[in-house]
Coordinates of C-alpha atoms and ligand atoms in Angstrom, one line a residue:
Chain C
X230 CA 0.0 0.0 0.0
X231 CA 1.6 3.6 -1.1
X232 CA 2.3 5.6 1.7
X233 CA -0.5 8.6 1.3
X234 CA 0.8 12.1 2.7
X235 CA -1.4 14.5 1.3
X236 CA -4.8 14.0 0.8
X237 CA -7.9 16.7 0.1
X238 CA -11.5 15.7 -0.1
X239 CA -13.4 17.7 -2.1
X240 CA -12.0 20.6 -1.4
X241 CA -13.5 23.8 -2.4
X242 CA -12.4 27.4 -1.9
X243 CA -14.8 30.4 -2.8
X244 CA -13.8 34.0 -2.6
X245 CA -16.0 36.7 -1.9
X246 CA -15.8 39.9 -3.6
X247 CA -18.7 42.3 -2.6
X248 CA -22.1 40.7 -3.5
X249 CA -19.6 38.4 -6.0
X250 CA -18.5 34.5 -5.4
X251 CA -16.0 33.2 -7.1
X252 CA -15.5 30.0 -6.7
X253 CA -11.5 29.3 -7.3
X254 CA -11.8 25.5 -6.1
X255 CA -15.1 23.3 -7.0
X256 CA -13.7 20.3 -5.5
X257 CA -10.8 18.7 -5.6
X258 CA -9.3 15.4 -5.1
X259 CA -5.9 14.0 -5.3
X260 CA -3.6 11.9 -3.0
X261 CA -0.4 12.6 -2.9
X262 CA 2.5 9.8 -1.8
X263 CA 5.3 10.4 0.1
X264 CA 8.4 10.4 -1.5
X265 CA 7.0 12.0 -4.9
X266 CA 7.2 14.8 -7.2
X267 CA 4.0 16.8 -8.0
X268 CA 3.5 19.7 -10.5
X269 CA 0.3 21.2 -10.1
X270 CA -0.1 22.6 -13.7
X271 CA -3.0 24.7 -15.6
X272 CA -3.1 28.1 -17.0
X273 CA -3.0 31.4 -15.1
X274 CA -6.6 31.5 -12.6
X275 CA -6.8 28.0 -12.8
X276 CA -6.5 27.6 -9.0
X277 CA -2.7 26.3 -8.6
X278 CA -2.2 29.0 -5.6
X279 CA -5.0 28.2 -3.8
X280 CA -5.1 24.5 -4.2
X281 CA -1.0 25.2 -2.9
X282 CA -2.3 27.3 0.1
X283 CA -4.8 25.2 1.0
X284 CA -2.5 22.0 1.2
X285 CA -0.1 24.3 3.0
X286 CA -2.0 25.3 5.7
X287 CA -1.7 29.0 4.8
X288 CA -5.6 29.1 4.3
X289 CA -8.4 27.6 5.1
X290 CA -11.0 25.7 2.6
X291 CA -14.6 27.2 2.4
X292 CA -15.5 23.1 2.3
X293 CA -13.4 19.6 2.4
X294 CA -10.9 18.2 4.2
X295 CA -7.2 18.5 3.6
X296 CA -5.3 15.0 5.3
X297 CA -1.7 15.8 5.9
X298 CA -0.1 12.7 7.8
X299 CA -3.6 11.1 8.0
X300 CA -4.3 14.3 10.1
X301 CA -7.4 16.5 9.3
X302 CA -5.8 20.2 8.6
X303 CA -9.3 22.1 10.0
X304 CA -9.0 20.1 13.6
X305 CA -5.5 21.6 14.6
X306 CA -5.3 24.3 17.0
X307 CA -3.4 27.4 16.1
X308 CA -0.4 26.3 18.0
X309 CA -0.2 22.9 16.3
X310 CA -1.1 24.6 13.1
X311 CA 2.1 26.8 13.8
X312 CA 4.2 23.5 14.3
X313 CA 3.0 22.1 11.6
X314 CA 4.0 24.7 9.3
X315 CA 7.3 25.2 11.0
X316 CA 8.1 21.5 10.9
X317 CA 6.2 19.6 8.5
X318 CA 6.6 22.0 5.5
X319 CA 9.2 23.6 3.6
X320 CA 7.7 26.8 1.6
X321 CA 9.3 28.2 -1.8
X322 CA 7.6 31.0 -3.8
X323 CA 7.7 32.8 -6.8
X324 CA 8.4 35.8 -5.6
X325 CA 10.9 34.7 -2.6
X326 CA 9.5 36.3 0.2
X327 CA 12.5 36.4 2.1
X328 CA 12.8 38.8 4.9
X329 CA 14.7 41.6 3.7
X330 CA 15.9 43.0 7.3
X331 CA 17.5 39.6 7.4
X332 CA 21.0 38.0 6.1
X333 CA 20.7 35.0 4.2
X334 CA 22.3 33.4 7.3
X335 CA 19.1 34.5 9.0
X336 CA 16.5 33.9 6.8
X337 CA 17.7 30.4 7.4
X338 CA 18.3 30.4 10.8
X339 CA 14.5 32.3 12.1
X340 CA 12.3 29.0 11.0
X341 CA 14.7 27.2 13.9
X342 CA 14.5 29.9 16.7
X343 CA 10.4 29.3 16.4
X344 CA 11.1 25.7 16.7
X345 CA 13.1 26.3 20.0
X346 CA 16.9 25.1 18.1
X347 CA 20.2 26.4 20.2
X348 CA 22.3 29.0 18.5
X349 CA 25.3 26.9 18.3
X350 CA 22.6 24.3 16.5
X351 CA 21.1 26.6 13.8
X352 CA 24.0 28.3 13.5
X353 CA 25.9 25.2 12.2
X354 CA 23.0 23.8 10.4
X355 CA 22.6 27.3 8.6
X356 CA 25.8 27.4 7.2
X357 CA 25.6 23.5 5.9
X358 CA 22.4 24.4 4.0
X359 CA 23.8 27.8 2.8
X360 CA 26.9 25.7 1.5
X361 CA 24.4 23.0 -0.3
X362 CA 22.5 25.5 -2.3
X363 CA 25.7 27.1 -3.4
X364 CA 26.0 30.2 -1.1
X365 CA 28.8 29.8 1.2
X366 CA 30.4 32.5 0.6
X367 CA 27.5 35.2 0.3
X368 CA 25.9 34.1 4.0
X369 CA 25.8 37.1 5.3
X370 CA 24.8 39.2 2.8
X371 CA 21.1 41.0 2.6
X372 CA 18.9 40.0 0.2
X373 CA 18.9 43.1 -1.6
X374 CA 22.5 41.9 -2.5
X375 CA 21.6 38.7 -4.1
X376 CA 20.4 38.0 -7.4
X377 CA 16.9 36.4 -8.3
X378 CA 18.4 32.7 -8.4
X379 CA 20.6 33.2 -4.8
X380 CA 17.5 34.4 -3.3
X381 CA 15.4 31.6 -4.0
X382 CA 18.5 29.4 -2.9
X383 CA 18.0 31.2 0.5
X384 CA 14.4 30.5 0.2
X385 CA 14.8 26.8 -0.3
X386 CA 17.7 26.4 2.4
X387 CA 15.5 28.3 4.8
X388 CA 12.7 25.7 3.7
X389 CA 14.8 23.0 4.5
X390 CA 16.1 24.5 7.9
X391 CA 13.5 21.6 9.8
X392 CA 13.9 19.1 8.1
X393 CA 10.6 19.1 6.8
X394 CA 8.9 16.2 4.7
X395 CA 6.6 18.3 2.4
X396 CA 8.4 20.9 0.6
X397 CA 5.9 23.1 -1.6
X398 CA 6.8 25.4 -4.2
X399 CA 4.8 28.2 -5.9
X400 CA 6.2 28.8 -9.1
X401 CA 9.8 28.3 -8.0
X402 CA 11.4 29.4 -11.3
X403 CA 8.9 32.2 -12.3
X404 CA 10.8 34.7 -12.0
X405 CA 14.1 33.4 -13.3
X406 CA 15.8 32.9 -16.6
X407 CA 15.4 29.8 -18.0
X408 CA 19.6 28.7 -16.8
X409 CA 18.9 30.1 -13.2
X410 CA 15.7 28.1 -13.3
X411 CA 17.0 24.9 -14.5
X412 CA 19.5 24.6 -11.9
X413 CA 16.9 25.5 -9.3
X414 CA 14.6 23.1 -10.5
X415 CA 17.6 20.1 -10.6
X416 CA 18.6 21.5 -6.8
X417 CA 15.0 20.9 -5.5
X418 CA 14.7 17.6 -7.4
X419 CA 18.1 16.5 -5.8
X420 CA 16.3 17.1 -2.1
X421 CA 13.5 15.0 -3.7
X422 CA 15.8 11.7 -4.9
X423 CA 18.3 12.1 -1.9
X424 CA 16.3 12.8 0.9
X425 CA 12.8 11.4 -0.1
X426 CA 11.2 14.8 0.3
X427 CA 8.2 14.7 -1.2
X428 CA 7.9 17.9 -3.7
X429 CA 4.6 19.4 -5.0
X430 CA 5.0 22.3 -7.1
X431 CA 2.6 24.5 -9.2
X432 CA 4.1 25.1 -12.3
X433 CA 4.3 26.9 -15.7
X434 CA 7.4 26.0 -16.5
X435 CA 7.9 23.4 -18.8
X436 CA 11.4 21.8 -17.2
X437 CA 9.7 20.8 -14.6
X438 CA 7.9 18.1 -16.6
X439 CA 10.6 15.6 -16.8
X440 CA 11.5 16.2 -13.3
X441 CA 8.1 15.2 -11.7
X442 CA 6.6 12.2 -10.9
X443 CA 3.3 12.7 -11.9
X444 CA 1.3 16.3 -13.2
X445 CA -2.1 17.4 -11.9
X446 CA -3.7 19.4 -14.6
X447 CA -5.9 21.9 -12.4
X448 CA -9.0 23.5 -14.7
X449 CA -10.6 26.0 -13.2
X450 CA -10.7 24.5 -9.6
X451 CA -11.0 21.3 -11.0
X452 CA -8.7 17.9 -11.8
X453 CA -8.8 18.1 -15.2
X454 CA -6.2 15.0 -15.7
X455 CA -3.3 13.0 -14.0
X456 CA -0.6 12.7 -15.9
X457 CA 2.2 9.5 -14.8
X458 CA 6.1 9.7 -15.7
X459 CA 5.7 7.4 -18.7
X460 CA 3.2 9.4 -20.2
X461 CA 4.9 12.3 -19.3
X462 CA 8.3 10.9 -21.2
X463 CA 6.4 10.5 -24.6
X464 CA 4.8 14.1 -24.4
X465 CA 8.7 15.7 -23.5
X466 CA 10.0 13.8 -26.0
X467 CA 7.2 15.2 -28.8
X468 CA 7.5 18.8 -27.8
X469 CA 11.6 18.1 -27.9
X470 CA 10.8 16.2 -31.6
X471 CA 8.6 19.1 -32.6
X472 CA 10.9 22.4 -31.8
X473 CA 13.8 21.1 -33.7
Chain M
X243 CA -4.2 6.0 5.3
X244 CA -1.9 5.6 8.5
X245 CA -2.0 8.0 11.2
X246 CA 1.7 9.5 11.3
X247 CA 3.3 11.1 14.5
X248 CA 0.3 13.6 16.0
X249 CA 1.5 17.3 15.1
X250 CA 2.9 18.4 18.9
X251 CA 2.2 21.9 19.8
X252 CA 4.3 25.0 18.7
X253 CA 6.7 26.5 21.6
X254 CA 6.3 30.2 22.7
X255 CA 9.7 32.0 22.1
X256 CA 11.8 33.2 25.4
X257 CA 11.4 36.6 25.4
X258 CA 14.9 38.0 24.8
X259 CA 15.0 36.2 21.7
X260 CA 11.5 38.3 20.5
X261 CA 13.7 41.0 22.0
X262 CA 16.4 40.5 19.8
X263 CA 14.8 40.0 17.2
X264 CA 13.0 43.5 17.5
X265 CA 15.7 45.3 18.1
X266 CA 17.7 43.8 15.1
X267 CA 14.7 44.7 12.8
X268 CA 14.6 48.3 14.1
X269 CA 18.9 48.4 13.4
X270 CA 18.6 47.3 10.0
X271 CA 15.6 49.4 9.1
X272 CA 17.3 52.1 10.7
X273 CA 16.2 54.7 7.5
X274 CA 12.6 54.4 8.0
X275 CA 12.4 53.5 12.0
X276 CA 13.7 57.1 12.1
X277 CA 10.8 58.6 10.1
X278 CA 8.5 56.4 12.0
X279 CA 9.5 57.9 15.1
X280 CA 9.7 61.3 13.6
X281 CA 6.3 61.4 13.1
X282 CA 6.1 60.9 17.0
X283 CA 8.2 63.1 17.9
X284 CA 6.0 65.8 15.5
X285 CA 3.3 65.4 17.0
X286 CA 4.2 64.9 20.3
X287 CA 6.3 67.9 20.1
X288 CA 3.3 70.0 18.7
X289 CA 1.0 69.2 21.3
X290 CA 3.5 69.4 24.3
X291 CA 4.7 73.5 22.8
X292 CA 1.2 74.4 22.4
X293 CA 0.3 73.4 26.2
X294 CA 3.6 74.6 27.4
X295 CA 3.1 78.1 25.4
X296 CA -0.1 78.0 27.3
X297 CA 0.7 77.3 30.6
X298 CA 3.4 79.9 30.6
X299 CA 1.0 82.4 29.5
X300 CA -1.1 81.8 32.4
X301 CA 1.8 81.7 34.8
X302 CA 3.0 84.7 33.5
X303 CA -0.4 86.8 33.6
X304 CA -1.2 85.7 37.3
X305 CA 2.2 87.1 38.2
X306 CA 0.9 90.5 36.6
X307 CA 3.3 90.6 33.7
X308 CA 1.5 91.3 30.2
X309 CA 2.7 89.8 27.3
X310 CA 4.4 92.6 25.3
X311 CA 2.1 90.9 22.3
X312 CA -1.2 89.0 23.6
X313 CA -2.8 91.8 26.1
X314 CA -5.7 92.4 23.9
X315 CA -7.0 88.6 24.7
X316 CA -9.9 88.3 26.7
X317 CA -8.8 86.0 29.4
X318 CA -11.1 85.4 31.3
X319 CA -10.6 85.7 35.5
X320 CA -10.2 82.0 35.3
X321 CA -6.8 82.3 33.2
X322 CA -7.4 79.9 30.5
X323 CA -9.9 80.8 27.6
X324 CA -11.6 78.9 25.4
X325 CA -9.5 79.4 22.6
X326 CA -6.5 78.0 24.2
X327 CA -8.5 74.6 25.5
X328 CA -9.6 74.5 21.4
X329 CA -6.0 75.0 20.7
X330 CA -4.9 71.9 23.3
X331 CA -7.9 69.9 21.6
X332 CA -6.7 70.3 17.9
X333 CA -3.4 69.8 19.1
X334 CA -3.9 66.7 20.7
X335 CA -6.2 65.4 17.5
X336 CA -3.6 66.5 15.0
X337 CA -0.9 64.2 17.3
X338 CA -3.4 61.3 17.8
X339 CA -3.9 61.5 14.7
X340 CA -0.6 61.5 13.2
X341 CA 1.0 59.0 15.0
X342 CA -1.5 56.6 14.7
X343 CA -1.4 56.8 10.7
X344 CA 2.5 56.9 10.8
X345 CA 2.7 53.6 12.9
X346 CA -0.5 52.1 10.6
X347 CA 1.6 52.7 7.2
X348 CA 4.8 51.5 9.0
X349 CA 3.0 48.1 10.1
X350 CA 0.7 47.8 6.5
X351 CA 4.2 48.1 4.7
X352 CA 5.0 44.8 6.5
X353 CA 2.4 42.5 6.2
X354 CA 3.9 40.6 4.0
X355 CA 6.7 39.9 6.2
X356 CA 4.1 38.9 9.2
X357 CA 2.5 36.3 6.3
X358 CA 5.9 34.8 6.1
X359 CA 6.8 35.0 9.6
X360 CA 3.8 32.9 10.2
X361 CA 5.0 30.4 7.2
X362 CA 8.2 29.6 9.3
X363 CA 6.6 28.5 12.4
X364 CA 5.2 31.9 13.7
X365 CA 2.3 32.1 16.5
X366 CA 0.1 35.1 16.3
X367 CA 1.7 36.1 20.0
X368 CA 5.2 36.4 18.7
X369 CA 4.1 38.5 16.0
X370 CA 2.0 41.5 18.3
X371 CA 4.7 41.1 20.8
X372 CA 7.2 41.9 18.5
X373 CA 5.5 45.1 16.9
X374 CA 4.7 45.5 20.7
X375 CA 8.2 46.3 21.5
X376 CA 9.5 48.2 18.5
X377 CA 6.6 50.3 18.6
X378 CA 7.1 51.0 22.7
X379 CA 10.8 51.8 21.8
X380 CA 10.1 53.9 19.4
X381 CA 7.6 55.7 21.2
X382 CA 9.5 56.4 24.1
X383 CA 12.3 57.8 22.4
X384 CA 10.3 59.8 19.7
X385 CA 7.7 61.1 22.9
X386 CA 10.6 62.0 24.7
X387 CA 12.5 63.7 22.0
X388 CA 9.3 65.8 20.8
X389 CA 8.7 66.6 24.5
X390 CA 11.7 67.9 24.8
X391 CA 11.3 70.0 21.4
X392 CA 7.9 71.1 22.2
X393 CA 9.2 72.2 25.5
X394 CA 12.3 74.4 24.1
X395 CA 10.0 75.7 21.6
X396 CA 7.5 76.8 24.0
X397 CA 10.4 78.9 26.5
X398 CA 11.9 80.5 23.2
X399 CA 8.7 81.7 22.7
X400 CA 7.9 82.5 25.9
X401 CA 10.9 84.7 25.8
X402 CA 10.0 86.4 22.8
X403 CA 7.0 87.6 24.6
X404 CA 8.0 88.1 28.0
X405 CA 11.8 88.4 28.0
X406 CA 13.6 87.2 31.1
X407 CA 10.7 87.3 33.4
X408 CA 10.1 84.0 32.0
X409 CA 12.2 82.4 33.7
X410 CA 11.1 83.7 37.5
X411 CA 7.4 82.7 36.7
X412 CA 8.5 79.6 35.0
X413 CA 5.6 77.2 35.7
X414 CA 8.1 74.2 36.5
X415 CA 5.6 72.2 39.3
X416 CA 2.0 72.1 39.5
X417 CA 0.1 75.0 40.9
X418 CA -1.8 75.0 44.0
X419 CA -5.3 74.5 42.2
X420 CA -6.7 77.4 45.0
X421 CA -4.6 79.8 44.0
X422 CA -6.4 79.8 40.2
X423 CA -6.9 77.8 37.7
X424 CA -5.3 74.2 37.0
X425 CA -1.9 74.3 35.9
X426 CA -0.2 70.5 35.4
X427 CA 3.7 72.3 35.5
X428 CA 5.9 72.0 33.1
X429 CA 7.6 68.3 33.9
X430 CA 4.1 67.2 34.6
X431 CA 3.7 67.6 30.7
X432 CA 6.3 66.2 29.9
X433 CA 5.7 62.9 31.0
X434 CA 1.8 63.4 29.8
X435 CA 3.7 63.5 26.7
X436 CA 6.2 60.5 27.2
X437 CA 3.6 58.5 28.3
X438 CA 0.8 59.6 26.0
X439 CA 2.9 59.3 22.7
X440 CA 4.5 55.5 23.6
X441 CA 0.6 54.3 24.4
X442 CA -0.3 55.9 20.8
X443 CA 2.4 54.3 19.3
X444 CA 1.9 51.4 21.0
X445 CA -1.8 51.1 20.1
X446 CA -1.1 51.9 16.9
X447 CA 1.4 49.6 15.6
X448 CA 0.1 46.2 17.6
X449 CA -3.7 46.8 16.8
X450 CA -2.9 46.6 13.6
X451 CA -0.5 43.8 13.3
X452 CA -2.5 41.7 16.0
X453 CA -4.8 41.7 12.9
X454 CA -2.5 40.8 10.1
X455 CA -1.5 38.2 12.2
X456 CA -4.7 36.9 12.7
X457 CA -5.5 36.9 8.8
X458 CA -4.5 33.6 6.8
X459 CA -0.6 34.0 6.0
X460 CA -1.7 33.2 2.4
X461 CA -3.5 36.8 2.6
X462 CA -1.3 38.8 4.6
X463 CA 1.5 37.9 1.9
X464 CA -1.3 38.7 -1.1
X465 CA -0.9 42.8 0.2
X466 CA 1.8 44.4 -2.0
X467 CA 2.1 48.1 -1.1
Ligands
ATP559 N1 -7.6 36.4 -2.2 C1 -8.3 36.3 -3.4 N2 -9.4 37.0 -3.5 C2 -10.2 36.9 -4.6 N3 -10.0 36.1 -5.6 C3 -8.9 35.4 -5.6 C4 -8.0 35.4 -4.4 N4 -7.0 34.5 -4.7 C5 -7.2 34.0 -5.9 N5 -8.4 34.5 -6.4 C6 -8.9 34.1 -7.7 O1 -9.0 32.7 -7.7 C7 -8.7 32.2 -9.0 C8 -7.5 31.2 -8.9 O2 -6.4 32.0 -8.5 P1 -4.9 31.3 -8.3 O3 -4.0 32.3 -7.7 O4 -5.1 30.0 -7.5 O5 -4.5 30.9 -9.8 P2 -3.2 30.3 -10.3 O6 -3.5 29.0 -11.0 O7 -2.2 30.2 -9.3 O8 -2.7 31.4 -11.4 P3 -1.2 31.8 -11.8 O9 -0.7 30.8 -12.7 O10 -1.5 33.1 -12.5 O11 -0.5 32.0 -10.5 C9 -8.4 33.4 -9.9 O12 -9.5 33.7 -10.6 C10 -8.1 34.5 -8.9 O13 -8.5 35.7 -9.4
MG560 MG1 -0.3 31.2 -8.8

């Protein structure tokens, strides 16, 4: 029996503007196991986000159940909500959202002083993930100072900081060229084959497709399809056949 | 579907470490702490000159010195007239006022920070309490500084008007409420001003942010300013 770490049940998430609902999520279904790689993919207002906050705890659906660990996401308390994110989940996004009053060094090092880790500890561990992504020599420099692809190596060494099982990623590579975003997509897939993280990632980048697993086409707030590696493999290799 | 290790509950941080934190964040935004406070210290300063000014006057006028300017003002017997307590009043508005919408941009500006603060691990706790204390430093030192302004700007003025006089009359302590009408003294103000400016501050800065930090993180990180 696959190990299941991420389930939803019909999960729906409406947003209200004024006398408006818009109804970004019209139930969704998927189970994810542990160990793979996931690329939500669909076109822009499709839902990706959402259905990625709503997995990740960083918002609440209007109906269904998210499972994470076989635990019901809307029966936590705040506090175990907190712990969940802090431990349980790595976040990467499009856009960063590293703390700009903070070093690289500690970006990486605040997801450890919430989970209670000694200075000596985070310090140590900071610098070893700093030195994975590629950035041991630019530590202590501000965010500011880093390009787009060192900043989202902060952002996945501060994602990692826990050692976390889930790591989720919101357009990782968005804002990259497409060099910079190759090498971040191969350094994420890395944590997936060498630590068993299991990686779900909304997507419009075509290089992640031979990275992942499996490909949930989302449809406005729906599963459209499922895509598996092999079938995945056939598609890459017409799309490679095709642009040359 | 196996039921995995329960989630355990997140730890509340020691307190010198939100204090570090704090402090750190008010260092490296040292540019805009400073305008921040400014806008303390303005209005602070404004309300604490126009009080002072006032207080002086009356001291001065029960001692029987005119003011070589204001002696066509009906004051009444009483000492203070009504266009002096509108003065105080606007005074006080225009500082509640101001500082409350200089710490309300400073905290909207980082709402995006307090989404990704809660991404980490965050509770909503650690997140007041730490706009809790950069606000109350910052209120304390911009209070004391525009108290200090307000006052110096008050004497010059009083010395315009009065000369050297001032300085015999000066209405340091509290009056003896029999002798007239109430006067707080000058160090009295002061600290109405200290106090008044780091509980506006205060207010100001962790109402808001108690409220970010209550909103979804997915939400608080939606707000671009
Ligand atoms: N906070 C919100 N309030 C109102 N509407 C929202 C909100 N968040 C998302 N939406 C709407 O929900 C729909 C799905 O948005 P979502 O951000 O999930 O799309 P997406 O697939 O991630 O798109 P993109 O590829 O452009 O990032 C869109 O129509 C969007 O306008
Ligand atoms: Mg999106």
């Amino acid at each position: 029996m696959a190990d299941i770490v991420v389930k939803t049940e019909d999960v729906v998430k409406e947003y209200r503007m004024g006398s408006n609902i818009l109804r970004a999520l019209d139930g969704i279904n998927i189970e994810i196991n542990r160990g793979e790689y996931i690329s939500l993919m669909g076109p822009s207002g499709s839902g990706k986000s959402t259905l990625f906050n709503m997995i990740g705890a960083l918002d609440r659906p209007t109906e269904g159940r998210v499972y994470i660990d076989g635990q019901n996401m809307s029966q936590l308390s705040q506090k175990q909500i907190a712990a969940f994110r802090c431990h349980r989940v790595g976040y990467i996004f499009q856009s960063y959202n590293l703390l700009h009053v903070r070093s690289a060094h500690g970006n990486v090092t605040l997801p450890m002083i919430f989970a209670g880790i000694s200075e000596k500890q985070r310090n140590e561990k900071a610098e070893q993930l700093l030195d994975m992504v590629g950035l041991g020599d630019r530590m202590y420099h501000l965010p500011d100072e880093l390009s787009g692809g060192q900043r989202q190596r902060v952002a996945i060494a501060r994602a990692l900081a826990n050692d976390p099982s889930i790591v989720l990623a919101d357009e990782p590579t968005a804002n990259l060229d497409t060099i910079t975003g190759r090498e971040i997509i191969d350094l994420i897939k890395r944590l997936n084959t060498e630590q068993g993280v299991t990686v779900i990632s909304a997507t419009h980048d075509l290089k992640m497709l031979d990275v992942s697993d499996r490909i949930v086409d989302i449809r406005d707030g729906l599963v459209e399809r499922i895509r598996n590696r092999d079938e995945i493999e056939i598609e890459v290799g017409e799309v490679g056949g095709a642009g040359h | 579907m196996q039921q995995r290790t329960p989630i355990e509950e997140q730890i509340d941080l020691p307190f010198v470490e939100s204090l570090r934190i704090s402090f750190q964040s008010l260092k490296i935004r040292f540019g805009r702490s400073i305008i921040t406070t400014a806008g303390i210290t303005l209005g602070i300063a404004f309300l604490v000159s126009v009080w002072t000014n006032n207080e002086i006057g009356i001291a001065l006028q029960e001692s029987g010195r005119q003011s070589t300017i204001n002696t066509f003002e009906e004051t009444t017997e009483q000492g203070i007239s009504t266009k002096d307590i509108w003065l105080i009043i606007m005074s006080l508005i225009v500082c509640v006022v101001g500082i409350a919408n200089s710490m309300l941009m400073a905290v909207t500006e980082r709402f995006r920070e307090i989404g990704t603060m809660k991404c980490l691990g965050a509770l909503d706790g650690f997140v007041v309490r730490l706009f809790l204390l950069e606000s109350g430093f910052q209120g304390f030192s911009g209070a004391l500084i525009g108290a200090l302004v307000g006052t110096l700007g008050a004497v010059l003025l009083g010395l315009k008007d009065y000369g050297l006089d001032l300085f015999f009359y000066f209405p340091l302590l509290p009056a003896n409420p029999e002798d007239g009408p109430m006067q707080l003294g000058v160090i009295i103000i002061i600290l109405l001003g200290c106090i008044l400016g780091m509980i506006l501050a205060v207010i100001g800065s962790s109402f808001p942010a108690w409220r970010a930090a209550k909103l979804p993180p997915a939400e608080a990180m939606r707000t671009e300013v």
